[in-house]
Amino acid sequence: MKKKEWNEGMNHLDPDLVEKHIEQKERLRRKKQRARGIWIRFGAIAACFVLIVSVIIVSPMLRGDDPGIGTPPDGTGDDVGVKPEPGTTDDNNRPDIPSWNTAQYSAEDIAKIFDSMKFDGVATNAYTKIYAPSSKYLCIGKMTDDEYLRIYQHTQIDNKLDEVELKTFIDAFLPKLAESLDAPVPQYSIKEKNYSTGNTLSTGVYVGSYYLSASQNSQRNSLGLHKSKGDRQIVIDGETIQIDQRLSDEEILDSILSIKNKLFGIFGISFSNAKVVRRFGSYTKHGAEHVDIYFYDESAHELNSSQTKPITDYMCISFDNFINYSGDIVSDSILTVSSVYCYKNRSGISDNQYDVVANAKRISISEAEALLYNGYVFGGHSCPLCMSAQDKIDFEGYDFVDIEYVFEYSNENGTPSIGIPFYAFYKNIGISENGNTIYAKTYVPAIEVSGYKEYFESQKDYHQNDWDVDEVG
């Protein structure tokens, strides 16, 4: 890892904030008479270091809680994510919190959706920092005017592992792939592995200088192709997979048409839709840190249009633009460090996973603002110390809002369960080291939820970034 990257991560750990966080957690433990060892505190600090380093070096493909994709905000019309004119609010004149006593979900239920709430002592009202050169890269979706919003339930389909099925999946594309990479067809063996998320079948094999991984779990068959040595470029039938990040999304998709068609032929797939997802950071001087291009069928499921990563079958061409391996090249223009992924559900999507289990009454923007301005918000940050170190943000005068689904993920097998629609609020809070705009992003449920005051009052000792919720209404 570069010295600059390490220092960037270390700078986020202020000793005074760490000590303050530990003292607060200790007082809370005594208050609730929980006798826990001192190792928990050191575990939290270690977790924070791991998180920071991971953000620097791990591919953003691992992220699960990405913003919804849609028309970038352009400041025109009500169908994009530009805020309406907010009412005047301050600490002494905040709108009252509506009461939805008969709502299907409580604030406590909603809090459990976020991974952050699965760590002891993590505030619910955190915000996530989003970096972007301009608002058009925020991926703000169109705002619907539906009176009711759907609640989704992920149903775990436990297909038995089938080595013959995985071998058939691999053998269908391996000869064509090897030929396109100008490499001999390798021999491979399939092994069963047991992870905390469940059993899998998997294999990893070199195809010439490229590494191919293929796996199967109860839900899907998947493959990944990349290069971990040298220039890390993938060359298909003599054509290098590359893009120019200076181009528009439409121009990028046009430029990669030939490669897309070659990959479709190799893997025996065909998709009608595509989208480009760019992610930016706070320190790199080379534009996007990561670019994903997804090929999928939007009509296969309505959630495909609102989620960053499609929930149905898809192919992804992924570009890194940071130093991960020795020899990696970063660029302001042409990106060549690529990987290719393919995911195929083992069950048809009609039988598999995402079903509508309820229709919930949508709340208005003004009602959501009442919750926002009173600090009754939720966030997805997973590190207690980083969350404690966040500056308090007043979302009055926020810049953008859209509707985004957030899914709860199981600790046992890592699969999503319930999916709730939220208003995602964005607030411009400054400029980062590399000139990117920094947006604070936080969530308010877009449906009627009961028990806000009771829940947030019970959690007040955990909160590091809230308003005086005990003085509301």
PDB file of N, CA and C in Angstrom, residues 27-81:
ATOM      1  N   ARG A  27     -19.520   4.034  29.928  1.00  0.00           N
ATOM      2  CA  ARG A  27     -20.608   4.528  30.774  1.00  0.00           C
ATOM      3  C   ARG A  27     -21.911   3.790  30.456  1.00  0.00           C
ATOM      4  N   LEU A  28     -22.140   3.552  29.154  1.00  0.00           N
ATOM      5  CA  LEU A  28     -23.370   2.876  28.757  1.00  0.00           C
ATOM      6  C   LEU A  28     -23.378   1.430  29.225  1.00  0.00           C
ATOM      7  N   ARG A  29     -22.211   0.791  29.192  1.00  0.00           N
ATOM      8  CA  ARG A  29     -22.157  -0.576  29.685  1.00  0.00           C
ATOM      9  C   ARG A  29     -22.502  -0.644  31.176  1.00  0.00           C
ATOM     10  N   ARG A  30     -21.954   0.322  31.945  1.00  0.00           N
ATOM     11  CA  ARG A  30     -22.253   0.319  33.374  1.00  0.00           C
ATOM     12  C   ARG A  30     -23.724   0.592  33.627  1.00  0.00           C
ATOM     13  N   LYS A  31     -24.289   1.513  32.800  1.00  0.00           N
ATOM     14  CA  LYS A  31     -25.692   1.860  32.968  1.00  0.00           C
ATOM     15  C   LYS A  31     -26.582   0.648  32.723  1.00  0.00           C
ATOM     16  N   LYS A  32     -26.248  -0.159  31.745  1.00  0.00           N
ATOM     17  CA  LYS A  32     -27.055  -1.330  31.410  1.00  0.00           C
ATOM     18  C   LYS A  32     -26.537  -2.600  32.074  1.00  0.00           C
ATOM     19  N   GLN A  33     -25.484  -2.432  32.934  1.00  0.00           N
ATOM     20  CA  GLN A  33     -24.940  -3.539  33.722  1.00  0.00           C
ATOM     21  C   GLN A  33     -24.515  -4.699  32.835  1.00  0.00           C
ATOM     22  N   ARG A  34     -23.822  -4.329  31.786  1.00  0.00           N
ATOM     23  CA  ARG A  34     -23.288  -5.368  30.908  1.00  0.00           C
ATOM     24  C   ARG A  34     -21.806  -5.511  31.174  1.00  0.00           C
ATOM     25  N   ALA A  35     -21.390  -6.650  31.682  1.00  0.00           N
ATOM     26  CA  ALA A  35     -19.993  -6.868  32.033  1.00  0.00           C
ATOM     27  C   ALA A  35     -19.278  -7.506  30.856  1.00  0.00           C
ATOM     28  N   ARG A  36     -18.623  -6.662  30.107  1.00  0.00           N
ATOM     29  CA  ARG A  36     -17.889  -7.179  28.945  1.00  0.00           C
ATOM     30  C   ARG A  36     -16.411  -6.835  29.089  1.00  0.00           C
ATOM     31  N   GLY A  37     -15.585  -7.641  28.477  1.00  0.00           N
ATOM     32  CA  GLY A  37     -14.144  -7.455  28.593  1.00  0.00           C
ATOM     33  C   GLY A  37     -13.651  -6.257  27.794  1.00  0.00           C
ATOM     34  N   ILE A  38     -12.482  -5.829  28.153  1.00  0.00           N
ATOM     35  CA  ILE A  38     -11.887  -4.658  27.508  1.00  0.00           C
ATOM     36  C   ILE A  38     -11.509  -4.938  26.065  1.00  0.00           C
ATOM     37  N   TRP A  39     -11.446  -6.222  25.713  1.00  0.00           N
ATOM     38  CA  TRP A  39     -11.073  -6.563  24.328  1.00  0.00           C
ATOM     39  C   TRP A  39     -12.068  -6.050  23.324  1.00  0.00           C
ATOM     40  N   ILE A  40     -13.298  -5.801  23.711  1.00  0.00           N
ATOM     41  CA  ILE A  40     -14.305  -5.302  22.770  1.00  0.00           C
ATOM     42  C   ILE A  40     -13.875  -3.955  22.228  1.00  0.00           C
ATOM     43  N   ARG A  41     -13.327  -3.115  23.135  1.00  0.00           N
ATOM     44  CA  ARG A  41     -12.924  -1.776  22.683  1.00  0.00           C
ATOM     45  C   ARG A  41     -11.788  -1.864  21.684  1.00  0.00           C
ATOM     46  N   PHE A  42     -10.820  -2.731  21.987  1.00  0.00           N
ATOM     47  CA  PHE A  42      -9.725  -2.868  21.033  1.00  0.00           C
ATOM     48  C   PHE A  42     -10.200  -3.513  19.737  1.00  0.00           C
ATOM     49  N   GLY A  43     -11.213  -4.373  19.846  1.00  0.00           N
ATOM     50  CA  GLY A  43     -11.782  -4.966  18.635  1.00  0.00           C
ATOM     51  C   GLY A  43     -12.418  -3.927  17.755  1.00  0.00           C
ATOM     52  N   ALA A  44     -13.097  -2.943  18.358  1.00  0.00           N
ATOM     53  CA  ALA A  44     -13.718  -1.870  17.576  1.00  0.00           C
ATOM     54  C   ALA A  44     -12.669  -1.060  16.851  1.00  0.00           C
ATOM     55  N   ILE A  45     -11.552  -0.768  17.557  1.00  0.00           N
ATOM     56  CA  ILE A  45     -10.480   0.005  16.918  1.00  0.00           C
ATOM     57  C   ILE A  45      -9.885  -0.782  15.767  1.00  0.00           C
ATOM     58  N   ALA A  46      -9.644  -2.091  16.002  1.00  0.00           N
ATOM     59  CA  ALA A  46      -9.098  -2.922  14.928  1.00  0.00           C
ATOM     60  C   ALA A  46     -10.044  -2.974  13.746  1.00  0.00           C
ATOM     61  N   ALA A  47     -11.349  -3.066  14.027  1.00  0.00           N
ATOM     62  CA  ALA A  47     -12.342  -3.106  12.945  1.00  0.00           C
ATOM     63  C   ALA A  47     -12.292  -1.841  12.128  1.00  0.00           C
ATOM     64  N   CYS A  48     -12.079  -0.701  12.796  1.00  0.00           N
ATOM     65  CA  CYS A  48     -12.027   0.576  12.073  1.00  0.00           C
ATOM     66  C   CYS A  48     -10.820   0.622  11.147  1.00  0.00           C
ATOM     67  N   PHE A  49      -9.650   0.133  11.651  1.00  0.00           N
ATOM     68  CA  PHE A  49      -8.466   0.087  10.796  1.00  0.00           C
ATOM     69  C   PHE A  49      -8.713  -0.791   9.578  1.00  0.00           C
ATOM     70  N   VAL A  50      -9.321  -1.946   9.803  1.00  0.00           N
ATOM     71  CA  VAL A  50      -9.613  -2.860   8.694  1.00  0.00           C
ATOM     72  C   VAL A  50     -10.525  -2.208   7.687  1.00  0.00           C
ATOM     73  N   LEU A  51     -11.559  -1.499   8.167  1.00  0.00           N
ATOM     74  CA  LEU A  51     -12.500  -0.833   7.271  1.00  0.00           C
ATOM     75  C   LEU A  51     -11.792   0.189   6.397  1.00  0.00           C
ATOM     76  N   ILE A  52     -10.941   1.020   7.033  1.00  0.00           N
ATOM     77  CA  ILE A  52     -10.267   2.086   6.283  1.00  0.00           C
ATOM     78  C   ILE A  52      -9.357   1.499   5.219  1.00  0.00           C
ATOM     79  N   VAL A  53      -8.556   0.485   5.625  1.00  0.00           N
ATOM     80  CA  VAL A  53      -7.651  -0.129   4.656  1.00  0.00           C
ATOM     81  C   VAL A  53      -8.432  -0.802   3.544  1.00  0.00           C
ATOM     82  N   SER A  54      -9.543  -1.444   3.895  1.00  0.00           N
ATOM     83  CA  SER A  54     -10.354  -2.129   2.889  1.00  0.00           C
ATOM     84  C   SER A  54     -10.932  -1.168   1.895  1.00  0.00           C
ATOM     85  N   VAL A  55     -11.369   0.003   2.361  1.00  0.00           N
ATOM     86  CA  VAL A  55     -11.939   0.997   1.453  1.00  0.00           C
ATOM     87  C   VAL A  55     -10.911   1.417   0.428  1.00  0.00           C
ATOM     88  N   ILE A  56      -9.618   1.445   0.880  1.00  0.00           N
ATOM     89  CA  ILE A  56      -8.554   1.890  -0.010  1.00  0.00           C
ATOM     90  C   ILE A  56      -8.217   0.834  -1.050  1.00  0.00           C
ATOM     91  N   ILE A  57      -8.159  -0.455  -0.621  1.00  0.00           N
ATOM     92  CA  ILE A  57      -7.583  -1.464  -1.502  1.00  0.00           C
ATOM     93  C   ILE A  57      -8.561  -2.465  -2.066  1.00  0.00           C
ATOM     94  N   VAL A  58      -9.753  -2.538  -1.509  1.00  0.00           N
ATOM     95  CA  VAL A  58     -10.674  -3.575  -1.964  1.00  0.00           C
ATOM     96  C   VAL A  58     -11.593  -3.047  -3.044  1.00  0.00           C
ATOM     97  N   SER A  59     -11.840  -3.855  -4.031  1.00  0.00           N
ATOM     98  CA  SER A  59     -12.713  -3.445  -5.131  1.00  0.00           C
ATOM     99  C   SER A  59     -14.085  -3.058  -4.637  1.00  0.00           C
ATOM    100  N   PRO A  60     -14.592  -1.903  -5.109  1.00  0.00           N
ATOM    101  CA  PRO A  60     -15.951  -1.503  -4.709  1.00  0.00           C
ATOM    102  C   PRO A  60     -17.026  -2.456  -5.188  1.00  0.00           C
ATOM    103  N   MET A  61     -16.645  -3.492  -5.970  1.00  0.00           N
ATOM    104  CA  MET A  61     -17.652  -4.494  -6.340  1.00  0.00           C
ATOM    105  C   MET A  61     -18.238  -5.190  -5.129  1.00  0.00           C
ATOM    106  N   LEU A  62     -17.478  -5.169  -3.997  1.00  0.00           N
ATOM    107  CA  LEU A  62     -17.956  -5.860  -2.809  1.00  0.00           C
ATOM    108  C   LEU A  62     -19.038  -5.089  -2.102  1.00  0.00           C
ATOM    109  N   ARG A  63     -19.213  -3.868  -2.436  1.00  0.00           N
ATOM    110  CA  ARG A  63     -20.211  -3.071  -1.742  1.00  0.00           C
ATOM    111  C   ARG A  63     -21.624  -3.528  -2.082  1.00  0.00           C
ATOM    112  N   GLY A  64     -22.513  -3.599  -1.065  1.00  0.00           N
ATOM    113  CA  GLY A  64     -23.872  -4.081  -1.266  1.00  0.00           C
ATOM    114  C   GLY A  64     -24.932  -3.052  -1.134  1.00  0.00           C
ATOM    115  N   ASP A  65     -24.561  -1.917  -0.559  1.00  0.00           N
ATOM    116  CA  ASP A  65     -25.603  -0.941  -0.285  1.00  0.00           C
ATOM    117  C   ASP A  65     -25.459   0.288  -1.120  1.00  0.00           C
ATOM    118  N   ASP A  66     -25.366   0.106  -2.527  1.00  0.00           N
ATOM    119  CA  ASP A  66     -25.084   1.185  -3.444  1.00  0.00           C
ATOM    120  C   ASP A  66     -26.313   2.025  -3.712  1.00  0.00           C
ATOM    121  N   PRO A  67     -26.102   3.313  -4.168  1.00  0.00           N
ATOM    122  CA  PRO A  67     -27.230   4.170  -4.476  1.00  0.00           C
ATOM    123  C   PRO A  67     -27.972   3.714  -5.719  1.00  0.00           C
ATOM    124  N   GLY A  68     -29.238   4.055  -5.791  1.00  0.00           N
ATOM    125  CA  GLY A  68     -30.067   3.689  -6.928  1.00  0.00           C
ATOM    126  C   GLY A  68     -29.639   4.390  -8.198  1.00  0.00           C
ATOM    127  N   ILE A  69     -29.857   3.753  -9.324  1.00  0.00           N
ATOM    128  CA  ILE A  69     -29.445   4.301 -10.602  1.00  0.00           C
ATOM    129  C   ILE A  69     -30.633   4.949 -11.281  1.00  0.00           C
ATOM    130  N   GLY A  70     -30.399   6.076 -11.912  1.00  0.00           N
ATOM    131  CA  GLY A  70     -31.487   6.723 -12.629  1.00  0.00           C
ATOM    132  C   GLY A  70     -30.980   7.940 -13.362  1.00  0.00           C
ATOM    133  N   THR A  71     -31.882   8.834 -13.732  1.00  0.00           N
ATOM    134  CA  THR A  71     -31.519  10.043 -14.447  1.00  0.00           C
ATOM    135  C   THR A  71     -30.748  10.964 -13.529  1.00  0.00           C
ATOM    136  N   PRO A  72     -29.543  11.415 -13.930  1.00  0.00           N
ATOM    137  CA  PRO A  72     -28.795  12.321 -13.071  1.00  0.00           C
ATOM    138  C   PRO A  72     -29.567  13.615 -12.868  1.00  0.00           C
ATOM    139  N   PRO A  73     -29.430  14.239 -11.693  1.00  0.00           N
ATOM    140  CA  PRO A  73     -30.149  15.480 -11.453  1.00  0.00           C
ATOM    141  C   PRO A  73     -29.635  16.586 -12.351  1.00  0.00           C
ATOM    142  N   ASP A  74     -30.545  17.324 -12.971  1.00  0.00           N
ATOM    143  CA  ASP A  74     -30.131  18.434 -13.816  1.00  0.00           C
ATOM    144  C   ASP A  74     -30.806  19.737 -13.403  1.00  0.00           C
ATOM    145  N   GLY A  75     -31.546  19.695 -12.303  1.00  0.00           N
ATOM    146  CA  GLY A  75     -32.149  20.916 -11.792  1.00  0.00           C
ATOM    147  C   GLY A  75     -33.445  21.289 -12.467  1.00  0.00           C
ATOM    148  N   THR A  76     -33.987  20.401 -13.285  1.00  0.00           N
ATOM    149  CA  THR A  76     -35.227  20.735 -13.979  1.00  0.00           C
ATOM    150  C   THR A  76     -36.269  19.682 -13.711  1.00  0.00           C
ATOM    151  N   GLY A  77     -37.484  20.103 -13.419  1.00  0.00           N
ATOM    152  CA  GLY A  77     -38.608  19.184 -13.299  1.00  0.00           C
ATOM    153  C   GLY A  77     -38.670  18.481 -11.968  1.00  0.00           C
ATOM    154  N   ASP A  78     -39.834  17.909 -11.663  1.00  0.00           N
ATOM    155  CA  ASP A  78     -40.038  17.205 -10.410  1.00  0.00           C
ATOM    156  C   ASP A  78     -39.699  15.726 -10.503  1.00  0.00           C
ATOM    157  N   ASP A  79     -39.375  15.239 -11.721  1.00  0.00           N
ATOM    158  CA  ASP A  79     -39.164  13.809 -11.860  1.00  0.00           C
ATOM    159  C   ASP A  79     -37.736  13.409 -11.555  1.00  0.00           C
ATOM    160  N   VAL A  80     -36.860  14.369 -11.328  1.00  0.00           N
ATOM    161  CA  VAL A  80     -35.489  14.043 -10.942  1.00  0.00           C
ATOM    162  C   VAL A  80     -35.326  14.341  -9.467  1.00  0.00           C
ATOM    163  N   GLY A  81     -34.130  13.996  -8.942  1.00  0.00           N
ATOM    164  CA  GLY A  81     -33.962  14.023  -7.501  1.00  0.00           C
ATOM    165  C   GLY A  81     -33.619  15.365  -6.911  1.00  0.00           C
TER     166      GLY A  81
END
